[in-house]
Amino acid sequence: MGPDGVIEIDDALSGDAGPTLAHDAREGLGRRQKELSPKHLYDSRGAALFDEICELEEYYPTRTERLILERHAGDIVAATGAAELVELGSGSAAKTRLLLDAMSAAGTLSRYVPVDVTERVVRESAAALSAAYPGLRVHGLIGDFLRHLDRLPEPMGPRLLAFIGGTIGNFRPRERRELLRSIARELGPGGHLLLGTDLVKDRAVLEAAYNDARGVSAQFNRNILLVLNRELGARFDPEAFDYVASFDDEHEWIDMRLRSRTAQDVEVPGIGLVVHLDADEEIRTEISAKFTQERAWGDLRAAGLEPVAWFTDPREWFALTLARESAC
Ligand code: SAH
Ligand code: AVI
């Protein structure tokens, strides 16, 4: 491949001395309210199950955000003059193409930087997008966006940093603001953040999106137990757990849990632990916060970012905010 179409991949996870799955499992399963970090949901199988979720009739966020991008990618690129697109939690990067197309049409497209904790999705999307956009430089970062943003390359012209899909909602308010603050530091001169947020709406619509009739959301959440079995030699039987997802009115988030059907003791040799679960005891696997404009913009402002545009769909089910570093 010539100098124009270079793919570079940086693996921040190899040799990483930071918290491992073992650390997170020991810490999370040792709590009174047992909990596992959702980033461990995305091994190759989890990533494939998430892609399946995106196609489900009940799961409206992906297709709604796509609709907004179809309508507004040109406006976003015009407002930012973006030459490079950095994407956090890029996954299969399907919607990304709408932004890359708009940058290509504006004649500014030079580099794409996918960042994801799942090695396979970074490598596959880097190869696919490099082939689809001749001359595009791709610098993939395999890493944790909570810890490895300092490994991003220096900006190559005005940067658009996309954090789409509603993934910001998988974090609690304090973590969200910390993450946004660290994102703000990586925007570079004249850079912008494009933040995707799922919006508060009718409870039945929200709960259906996380309780699909085919049970893909359940398989996706139970997959975290298979990750523990494979990586830590644990002996979880995923079928011994019910998947429960409901809207928490107080926090305005979907709470996803695995509920033990019976009392059980599960060995996790990799961390030298036997996890005891009472009948009906739950392990929280994810939250998915839903936003109002006030909540999304409040988080951004608290992180030193200034919202400059709000793009939504006709039903106001999902929104994309464009933000830049605050002048003060
Ligand atoms: N942006 C895509 C995918 C969203 S799924 C979309 O809109 O469809 C969430 C993605 O974030 C997954 O690919 C997952 O592997 C990644 N992810 C989750 N936690 C992460 C973390 N801490 N660091 C890096 N990537 C993470
Ligand atoms: C990645 N994230 C935005 C999804 C969500 O909707 O919170 C993860 C998901 N979990 C179950 N279904 C989808």
CSV table of N, CA and C in Angstrom, one decimal, residues 40-189:
chain,number,residue,atom,x,y,z
A,40,HIS,N,-16.5,-5.5,29.1
A,40,HIS,CA,-16.1,-6.9,28.9
A,40,HIS,C,-17.2,-7.7,28.2
A,41,LEU,N,-18.3,-7.0,27.8
A,41,LEU,CA,-19.3,-7.7,27.0
A,41,LEU,C,-18.8,-7.9,25.6
A,42,TYR,N,-17.8,-7.1,25.2
A,42,TYR,CA,-17.5,-7.1,23.7
A,42,TYR,C,-16.3,-7.9,23.3
A,43,ASP,N,-16.3,-9.2,23.6
A,43,ASP,CA,-15.3,-10.1,22.9
A,43,ASP,C,-15.9,-10.2,21.5
A,44,SER,N,-15.3,-11.1,20.6
A,44,SER,CA,-15.7,-11.2,19.2
A,44,SER,C,-17.2,-11.6,19.2
A,45,ARG,N,-17.6,-12.5,20.1
A,45,ARG,CA,-19.0,-12.9,20.0
A,45,ARG,C,-19.9,-11.8,20.5
A,46,GLY,N,-19.5,-11.1,21.5
A,46,GLY,CA,-20.3,-10.0,22.0
A,46,GLY,C,-20.5,-8.9,21.0
A,47,ALA,N,-19.4,-8.6,20.3
A,47,ALA,CA,-19.4,-7.6,19.2
A,47,ALA,C,-20.4,-8.0,18.1
A,48,ALA,N,-20.4,-9.3,17.8
A,48,ALA,CA,-21.3,-9.8,16.7
A,48,ALA,C,-22.7,-9.8,17.2
A,49,LEU,N,-22.9,-10.1,18.5
A,49,LEU,CA,-24.3,-10.0,19.0
A,49,LEU,C,-24.8,-8.6,19.1
A,50,PHE,N,-23.9,-7.6,19.4
A,50,PHE,CA,-24.3,-6.2,19.4
A,50,PHE,C,-24.7,-5.8,18.0
A,51,ASP,N,-24.0,-6.3,17.0
A,51,ASP,CA,-24.4,-5.9,15.6
A,51,ASP,C,-25.7,-6.5,15.3
A,52,GLU,N,-26.0,-7.7,15.8
A,52,GLU,CA,-27.4,-8.3,15.6
A,52,GLU,C,-28.4,-7.4,16.3
A,53,ILE,N,-28.1,-6.9,17.5
A,53,ILE,CA,-29.1,-6.1,18.2
A,53,ILE,C,-29.4,-4.8,17.4
A,54,CYS,N,-28.4,-4.3,16.7
A,54,CYS,CA,-28.6,-3.1,15.9
A,54,CYS,C,-29.6,-3.3,14.8
A,55,GLU,N,-29.8,-4.5,14.4
A,55,GLU,CA,-30.7,-4.8,13.3
A,55,GLU,C,-32.1,-5.1,13.8
A,56,LEU,N,-32.3,-5.3,15.1
A,56,LEU,CA,-33.6,-5.7,15.6
A,56,LEU,C,-34.7,-4.7,15.4
A,57,GLU,N,-35.9,-5.1,15.1
A,57,GLU,CA,-37.0,-4.3,15.0
A,57,GLU,C,-37.2,-3.4,16.2
A,58,GLU,N,-37.0,-3.9,17.4
A,58,GLU,CA,-37.3,-3.2,18.7
A,58,GLU,C,-36.2,-2.2,19.0
A,59,TYR,N,-35.0,-2.4,18.5
A,59,TYR,CA,-33.8,-1.6,18.8
A,59,TYR,C,-33.7,-0.4,17.9
A,60,TYR,N,-34.4,0.7,18.3
A,60,TYR,CA,-34.5,1.9,17.4
A,60,TYR,C,-33.3,2.8,17.4
A,61,PRO,N,-32.4,2.7,18.4
A,61,PRO,CA,-31.3,3.8,18.4
A,61,PRO,C,-30.4,3.8,17.2
A,62,THR,N,-30.0,2.6,16.7
A,62,THR,CA,-29.1,2.6,15.6
A,62,THR,C,-29.7,3.2,14.3
A,63,ARG,N,-31.0,2.8,14.0
A,63,ARG,CA,-31.5,3.3,12.8
A,63,ARG,C,-32.0,4.7,12.9
A,64,THR,N,-32.3,5.2,14.1
A,64,THR,CA,-32.7,6.6,14.3
A,64,THR,C,-31.4,7.5,14.2
A,65,GLU,N,-30.3,7.0,14.8
A,65,GLU,CA,-29.1,7.8,14.6
A,65,GLU,C,-28.6,7.9,13.2
A,66,ARG,N,-28.8,6.7,12.5
A,66,ARG,CA,-28.4,6.7,11.1
A,66,ARG,C,-29.2,7.7,10.3
A,67,LEU,N,-30.5,7.8,10.6
A,67,LEU,CA,-31.4,8.8,9.9
A,67,LEU,C,-30.9,10.2,10.1
A,68,ILE,N,-30.5,10.5,11.4
A,68,ILE,CA,-30.0,11.9,11.7
A,68,ILE,C,-28.7,12.1,10.9
A,69,LEU,N,-27.9,11.1,10.8
A,69,LEU,CA,-26.6,11.3,10.1
A,69,LEU,C,-26.9,11.4,8.6
A,70,GLU,N,-27.9,10.7,8.1
A,70,GLU,CA,-28.2,10.8,6.7
A,70,GLU,C,-28.6,12.2,6.3
A,71,ARG,N,-29.3,12.8,7.3
A,71,ARG,CA,-29.8,14.2,7.0
A,71,ARG,C,-28.8,15.3,7.3
A,72,HIS,N,-27.9,15.0,8.3
A,72,HIS,CA,-27.1,16.1,8.8
A,72,HIS,C,-25.5,15.9,8.7
A,73,ALA,N,-25.1,14.8,8.1
A,73,ALA,CA,-23.6,14.6,8.1
A,73,ALA,C,-23.0,15.8,7.3
A,74,GLY,N,-23.6,16.2,6.3
A,74,GLY,CA,-23.1,17.4,5.5
A,74,GLY,C,-23.0,18.6,6.3
A,75,ASP,N,-24.0,18.9,7.1
A,75,ASP,CA,-24.0,20.1,8.0
A,75,ASP,C,-22.9,20.0,9.0
A,76,ILE,N,-22.7,18.8,9.6
A,76,ILE,CA,-21.7,18.6,10.6
A,76,ILE,C,-20.3,18.8,10.0
A,77,VAL,N,-20.1,18.3,8.9
A,77,VAL,CA,-18.8,18.5,8.2
A,77,VAL,C,-18.6,19.9,7.8
A,78,ALA,N,-19.6,20.6,7.3
A,78,ALA,CA,-19.5,22.0,7.0
A,78,ALA,C,-19.2,22.8,8.2
A,79,ALA,N,-19.8,22.5,9.3
A,79,ALA,CA,-19.6,23.3,10.5
A,79,ALA,C,-18.3,23.1,11.2
A,80,THR,N,-17.6,22.0,10.9
A,80,THR,CA,-16.4,21.7,11.6
A,80,THR,C,-15.1,21.8,10.7
A,81,GLY,N,-15.4,21.7,9.4
A,81,GLY,CA,-14.2,21.6,8.4
A,81,GLY,C,-13.4,20.4,8.7
A,82,ALA,N,-14.0,19.3,9.2
A,82,ALA,CA,-13.2,18.2,9.7
A,82,ALA,C,-12.3,17.6,8.6
A,83,ALA,N,-11.0,17.3,8.9
A,83,ALA,CA,-10.1,16.6,8.0
A,83,ALA,C,-9.9,15.2,8.5
A,84,GLU,N,-10.1,15.0,9.9
A,84,GLU,CA,-9.9,13.7,10.4
A,84,GLU,C,-11.1,13.3,11.3
A,85,LEU,N,-11.4,12.0,11.3
A,85,LEU,CA,-12.5,11.6,12.2
A,85,LEU,C,-11.9,10.6,13.1
A,86,VAL,N,-12.0,10.9,14.4
A,86,VAL,CA,-11.6,10.0,15.5
A,86,VAL,C,-12.9,9.4,16.0
A,87,GLU,N,-13.0,8.1,16.2
A,87,GLU,CA,-14.2,7.5,16.7
A,87,GLU,C,-14.0,6.6,17.9
A,88,LEU,N,-14.6,7.0,19.0
A,88,LEU,CA,-14.5,6.1,20.2
A,88,LEU,C,-15.5,5.1,20.3
A,89,GLY,N,-15.1,3.8,20.6
A,89,GLY,CA,-16.1,2.7,20.6
A,89,GLY,C,-16.7,2.5,19.2
A,90,SER,N,-15.8,2.4,18.3
A,90,SER,CA,-16.1,2.5,16.9
A,90,SER,C,-16.9,1.2,16.4
A,91,GLY,N,-16.7,0.1,17.1
A,91,GLY,CA,-17.4,-1.1,16.7
A,91,GLY,C,-17.2,-1.4,15.2
A,92,SER,N,-18.3,-1.8,14.6
A,92,SER,CA,-18.2,-2.2,13.1
A,92,SER,C,-18.2,-0.9,12.2
A,93,ALA,N,-18.3,0.2,12.8
A,93,ALA,CA,-18.2,1.5,12.1
A,93,ALA,C,-19.1,1.6,10.9
A,94,ALA,N,-20.3,1.1,11.1
A,94,ALA,CA,-21.3,1.1,9.9
A,94,ALA,C,-21.8,2.5,9.7
A,95,LYS,N,-22.2,3.2,10.7
A,95,LYS,CA,-22.7,4.6,10.5
A,95,LYS,C,-21.6,5.6,10.2
A,96,THR,N,-20.4,5.2,10.5
A,96,THR,CA,-19.2,6.1,10.3
A,96,THR,C,-19.1,6.5,8.8
A,97,ARG,N,-19.5,5.6,8.0
A,97,ARG,CA,-19.4,5.9,6.5
A,97,ARG,C,-20.1,7.1,6.1
A,98,LEU,N,-21.2,7.4,6.8
A,98,LEU,CA,-22.0,8.6,6.4
A,98,LEU,C,-21.1,9.9,6.7
A,99,LEU,N,-20.4,9.9,7.8
A,99,LEU,CA,-19.5,11.0,8.0
A,99,LEU,C,-18.3,11.0,7.1
A,100,LEU,N,-17.7,9.8,6.8
A,100,LEU,CA,-16.6,9.8,5.9
A,100,LEU,C,-17.0,10.2,4.5
A,101,ASP,N,-18.2,9.8,4.1
A,101,ASP,CA,-18.8,10.2,2.8
A,101,ASP,C,-18.9,11.7,2.7
A,102,ALA,N,-19.4,12.3,3.8
A,102,ALA,CA,-19.6,13.8,3.8
A,102,ALA,C,-18.2,14.5,3.7
A,103,MET,N,-17.2,13.9,4.5
A,103,MET,CA,-15.9,14.6,4.5
A,103,MET,C,-15.3,14.4,3.1
A,104,SER,N,-15.5,13.2,2.5
A,104,SER,CA,-14.9,13.0,1.2
A,104,SER,C,-15.6,14.0,0.2
A,105,ALA,N,-16.9,14.2,0.3
A,105,ALA,CA,-17.6,15.1,-0.7
A,105,ALA,C,-17.1,16.5,-0.5
A,106,ALA,N,-16.7,16.8,0.8
A,106,ALA,CA,-16.3,18.2,1.0
A,106,ALA,C,-14.8,18.4,0.6
A,107,GLY,N,-14.2,17.2,0.3
A,107,GLY,CA,-12.7,17.3,-0.1
A,107,GLY,C,-11.8,17.5,1.0
A,108,THR,N,-12.2,17.1,2.3
A,108,THR,CA,-11.3,17.4,3.4
A,108,THR,C,-10.8,16.1,4.0
A,109,LEU,N,-11.4,14.9,3.6
A,109,LEU,CA,-11.1,13.7,4.3
A,109,LEU,C,-9.6,13.3,4.2
A,110,SER,N,-9.0,13.1,5.4
A,110,SER,CA,-7.6,12.6,5.3
A,110,SER,C,-7.3,11.4,6.2
A,111,ARG,N,-7.9,11.4,7.4
A,111,ARG,CA,-7.6,10.2,8.3
A,111,ARG,C,-8.7,9.8,9.1
A,112,TYR,N,-8.8,8.5,9.4
A,112,TYR,CA,-9.8,7.9,10.3
A,112,TYR,C,-9.1,7.2,11.4
A,113,VAL,N,-9.5,7.5,12.6
A,113,VAL,CA,-8.9,6.9,13.8
A,113,VAL,C,-9.9,6.1,14.6
A,114,PRO,N,-10.1,4.8,14.4
A,114,PRO,CA,-11.1,4.1,15.2
A,114,PRO,C,-10.4,3.7,16.5
A,115,VAL,N,-11.2,3.8,17.6
A,115,VAL,CA,-10.6,3.4,18.9
A,115,VAL,C,-11.6,2.4,19.5
A,116,ASP,N,-11.2,1.2,19.8
A,116,ASP,CA,-12.1,0.2,20.4
A,116,ASP,C,-11.3,-0.8,21.2
A,117,VAL,N,-12.0,-1.3,22.3
A,117,VAL,CA,-11.3,-2.3,23.1
A,117,VAL,C,-11.3,-3.7,22.5
A,118,THR,N,-12.1,-3.8,21.4
A,118,THR,CA,-12.1,-5.2,20.8
A,118,THR,C,-11.2,-5.1,19.6
A,119,GLU,N,-10.1,-5.9,19.7
A,119,GLU,CA,-9.1,-5.9,18.6
A,119,GLU,C,-9.6,-6.2,17.3
A,120,ARG,N,-10.5,-7.2,17.2
A,120,ARG,CA,-10.9,-7.6,15.9
A,120,ARG,C,-11.7,-6.5,15.2
A,121,VAL,N,-12.6,-5.8,15.9
A,121,VAL,CA,-13.4,-4.8,15.2
A,121,VAL,C,-12.5,-3.6,14.7
A,122,VAL,N,-11.4,-3.3,15.4
A,122,VAL,CA,-10.5,-2.2,15.0
A,122,VAL,C,-9.8,-2.7,13.7
A,123,ARG,N,-9.3,-3.9,13.7
A,123,ARG,CA,-8.5,-4.4,12.5
A,123,ARG,C,-9.5,-4.5,11.3
A,124,GLU,N,-10.7,-5.1,11.6
A,124,GLU,CA,-11.6,-5.3,10.4
A,124,GLU,C,-12.1,-4.0,9.9
A,125,SER,N,-12.5,-3.1,10.7
A,125,SER,CA,-13.0,-1.8,10.2
A,125,SER,C,-11.9,-1.0,9.5
A,126,ALA,N,-10.7,-1.1,10.1
A,126,ALA,CA,-9.5,-0.4,9.4
A,126,ALA,C,-9.3,-0.9,8.0
A,127,ALA,N,-9.4,-2.2,7.9
A,127,ALA,CA,-9.1,-2.8,6.5
A,127,ALA,C,-10.3,-2.4,5.6
A,128,ALA,N,-11.5,-2.5,6.1
A,128,ALA,CA,-12.7,-2.3,5.2
A,128,ALA,C,-12.8,-0.8,4.8
A,129,LEU,N,-12.5,0.1,5.7
A,129,LEU,CA,-12.6,1.5,5.4
A,129,LEU,C,-11.5,2.0,4.5
A,130,SER,N,-10.3,1.4,4.8
A,130,SER,CA,-9.2,1.8,3.9
A,130,SER,C,-9.4,1.4,2.5
A,131,ALA,N,-10.1,0.2,2.3
A,131,ALA,CA,-10.4,-0.3,1.0
A,131,ALA,C,-11.5,0.6,0.3
A,132,ALA,N,-12.4,1.0,1.2
A,132,ALA,CA,-13.6,1.7,0.6
A,132,ALA,C,-13.3,3.2,0.3
A,133,TYR,N,-12.2,3.8,0.9
A,133,TYR,CA,-11.9,5.2,0.7
A,133,TYR,C,-10.4,5.3,0.3
A,134,PRO,N,-10.2,5.2,-1.0
A,134,PRO,CA,-8.8,5.2,-1.5
A,134,PRO,C,-8.1,6.4,-1.0
A,135,GLY,N,-6.9,6.2,-0.5
A,135,GLY,CA,-6.1,7.4,-0.1
A,135,GLY,C,-6.3,7.7,1.4
A,136,LEU,N,-7.3,7.1,2.0
A,136,LEU,CA,-7.6,7.4,3.4
A,136,LEU,C,-6.5,6.8,4.3
A,137,ARG,N,-5.9,7.6,5.2
A,137,ARG,CA,-5.0,7.0,6.2
A,137,ARG,C,-5.9,6.5,7.4
A,138,VAL,N,-5.5,5.4,7.9
A,138,VAL,CA,-6.3,4.8,9.0
A,138,VAL,C,-5.3,4.5,10.1
A,139,HIS,N,-5.5,5.1,11.3
A,139,HIS,CA,-4.7,4.8,12.5
A,139,HIS,C,-5.6,4.3,13.6
A,140,GLY,N,-5.6,2.9,13.6
A,140,GLY,CA,-6.5,2.3,14.6
A,140,GLY,C,-5.8,2.2,16.0
A,141,LEU,N,-6.6,2.4,17.0
A,141,LEU,CA,-6.1,2.3,18.4
A,141,LEU,C,-6.9,1.2,19.1
A,142,ILE,N,-6.3,0.1,19.5
A,142,ILE,CA,-6.9,-0.9,20.2
A,142,ILE,C,-6.7,-0.5,21.7
A,143,GLY,N,-7.7,-0.1,22.4
A,143,GLY,CA,-7.5,0.4,23.7
A,143,GLY,C,-8.8,0.7,24.4
A,144,ASP,N,-8.6,1.1,25.7
A,144,ASP,CA,-9.7,1.5,26.5
A,144,ASP,C,-9.9,3.0,26.5
A,145,PHE,N,-11.0,3.5,26.0
A,145,PHE,CA,-11.1,5.0,25.9
A,145,PHE,C,-11.1,5.7,27.3
A,146,LEU,N,-11.3,4.9,28.3
A,146,LEU,CA,-11.2,5.5,29.7
A,146,LEU,C,-9.8,5.8,30.1
A,147,ARG,N,-8.9,5.0,29.5
A,147,ARG,CA,-7.5,5.1,29.9
A,147,ARG,C,-6.4,5.4,28.9
A,148,HIS,N,-6.8,5.2,27.6
A,148,HIS,CA,-5.7,5.3,26.6
A,148,HIS,C,-5.9,6.4,25.6
A,149,LEU,N,-6.6,7.5,26.0
A,149,LEU,CA,-6.8,8.6,25.0
A,149,LEU,C,-5.5,9.3,24.7
A,150,ASP,N,-4.6,9.2,25.7
A,150,ASP,CA,-3.3,9.9,25.5
A,150,ASP,C,-2.5,9.1,24.4
A,151,ARG,N,-2.9,8.0,23.9
A,151,ARG,CA,-2.2,7.3,22.8
A,151,ARG,C,-2.8,7.7,21.5
A,152,LEU,N,-3.7,8.6,21.4
A,152,LEU,CA,-4.2,9.1,20.1
A,152,LEU,C,-3.1,9.8,19.4
A,153,PRO,N,-3.0,9.7,18.1
A,153,PRO,CA,-2.0,10.5,17.4
A,153,PRO,C,-2.3,12.0,17.4
A,154,GLU,N,-1.3,12.8,17.2
A,154,GLU,CA,-1.5,14.3,17.1
A,154,GLU,C,-2.5,14.5,16.0
A,155,PRO,N,-3.4,15.6,16.1
A,155,PRO,CA,-4.4,15.9,15.1
A,155,PRO,C,-3.7,16.2,13.7
A,156,MET,N,-4.4,15.8,12.7
A,156,MET,CA,-3.9,16.1,11.3
A,156,MET,C,-4.9,17.0,10.7
A,157,GLY,N,-4.9,18.2,11.1
A,157,GLY,CA,-6.0,19.1,10.7
A,157,GLY,C,-7.2,19.1,11.6
A,158,PRO,N,-8.2,19.9,11.3
A,158,PRO,CA,-9.4,20.0,12.2
A,158,PRO,C,-9.9,18.6,12.5
A,159,ARG,N,-10.1,18.3,13.8
A,159,ARG,CA,-10.5,16.9,14.2
A,159,ARG,C,-12.0,16.9,14.6
A,160,LEU,N,-12.6,15.9,14.1
A,160,LEU,CA,-14.0,15.6,14.5
A,160,LEU,C,-13.9,14.3,15.3
A,161,LEU,N,-14.2,14.4,16.6
A,161,LEU,CA,-14.2,13.2,17.5
A,161,LEU,C,-15.6,12.7,17.7
A,162,ALA,N,-15.9,11.6,17.2
A,162,ALA,CA,-17.3,11.1,17.2
A,162,ALA,C,-17.4,10.0,18.4
A,163,PHE,N,-18.4,10.3,19.2
A,163,PHE,CA,-18.7,9.3,20.3
A,163,PHE,C,-20.2,9.0,20.1
A,164,ILE,N,-20.5,8.1,19.2
A,164,ILE,CA,-21.9,8.0,18.8
A,164,ILE,C,-22.5,6.7,19.3
A,165,GLY,N,-23.7,6.4,18.9
A,165,GLY,CA,-24.3,5.1,19.3
A,165,GLY,C,-25.0,5.2,20.6
A,166,GLY,N,-24.8,6.2,21.4
A,166,GLY,CA,-25.4,6.3,22.7
A,166,GLY,C,-24.5,5.7,23.8
A,167,THR,N,-23.2,5.3,23.4
A,167,THR,CA,-22.3,4.6,24.4
A,167,THR,C,-22.1,5.4,25.6
A,168,ILE,N,-22.1,6.8,25.5
A,168,ILE,CA,-21.9,7.6,26.7
A,168,ILE,C,-22.9,7.3,27.8
A,169,GLY,N,-24.1,6.8,27.4
A,169,GLY,CA,-25.2,6.4,28.3
A,169,GLY,C,-24.8,5.1,29.1
A,170,ASN,N,-23.8,4.4,28.7
A,170,ASN,CA,-23.4,3.2,29.5
A,170,ASN,C,-22.5,3.6,30.7
A,171,PHE,N,-22.4,4.9,30.9
A,171,PHE,CA,-21.6,5.3,32.1
A,171,PHE,C,-22.5,6.2,33.0
A,172,ARG,N,-22.1,6.1,34.3
A,172,ARG,CA,-22.8,6.9,35.3
A,172,ARG,C,-22.4,8.4,35.2
A,173,PRO,N,-23.3,9.3,35.7
A,173,PRO,CA,-23.0,10.7,35.5
A,173,PRO,C,-21.6,11.2,35.8
A,174,ARG,N,-21.0,10.7,36.9
A,174,ARG,CA,-19.6,11.2,37.3
A,174,ARG,C,-18.6,10.7,36.2
A,175,GLU,N,-18.8,9.4,35.9
A,175,GLU,CA,-17.9,8.8,34.9
A,175,GLU,C,-18.0,9.5,33.5
A,176,ARG,N,-19.3,9.8,33.2
A,176,ARG,CA,-19.5,10.5,31.9
A,176,ARG,C,-18.8,11.8,31.8
A,177,ARG,N,-18.9,12.6,32.9
A,177,ARG,CA,-18.2,13.9,32.9
A,177,ARG,C,-16.7,13.8,32.9
A,178,GLU,N,-16.2,12.8,33.6
A,178,GLU,CA,-14.7,12.6,33.6
A,178,GLU,C,-14.3,12.2,32.1
A,179,LEU,N,-15.1,11.3,31.5
A,179,LEU,CA,-14.7,10.9,30.2
A,179,LEU,C,-14.8,12.0,29.2
A,180,LEU,N,-15.8,12.8,29.3
A,180,LEU,CA,-16.0,14.0,28.4
A,180,LEU,C,-14.8,15.0,28.7
A,181,ARG,N,-14.4,15.1,29.9
A,181,ARG,CA,-13.3,16.0,30.2
A,181,ARG,C,-12.0,15.5,29.5
A,182,SER,N,-11.8,14.2,29.5
A,182,SER,CA,-10.6,13.7,28.9
A,182,SER,C,-10.7,13.8,27.4
A,183,ILE,N,-12.0,13.7,26.9
A,183,ILE,CA,-12.2,13.8,25.4
A,183,ILE,C,-11.8,15.3,25.0
A,184,ALA,N,-12.3,16.2,25.9
A,184,ALA,CA,-12.1,17.6,25.6
A,184,ALA,C,-10.6,17.9,25.4
A,185,ARG,N,-9.8,17.2,26.1
A,185,ARG,CA,-8.3,17.5,26.0
A,185,ARG,C,-7.7,17.0,24.7
A,186,GLU,N,-8.5,16.1,24.0
A,186,GLU,CA,-7.9,15.5,22.8
A,186,GLU,C,-8.5,16.1,21.5
A,187,LEU,N,-9.3,17.2,21.6
A,187,LEU,CA,-9.9,17.7,20.4
A,187,LEU,C,-8.9,18.5,19.5
A,188,GLY,N,-7.9,19.1,20.1
A,188,GLY,CA,-6.9,19.8,19.3
A,188,GLY,C,-7.5,21.1,18.8
A,189,PRO,N,-6.7,22.0,18.1
A,189,PRO,CA,-7.1,23.3,17.7
A,189,PRO,C,-8.3,23.2,16.8
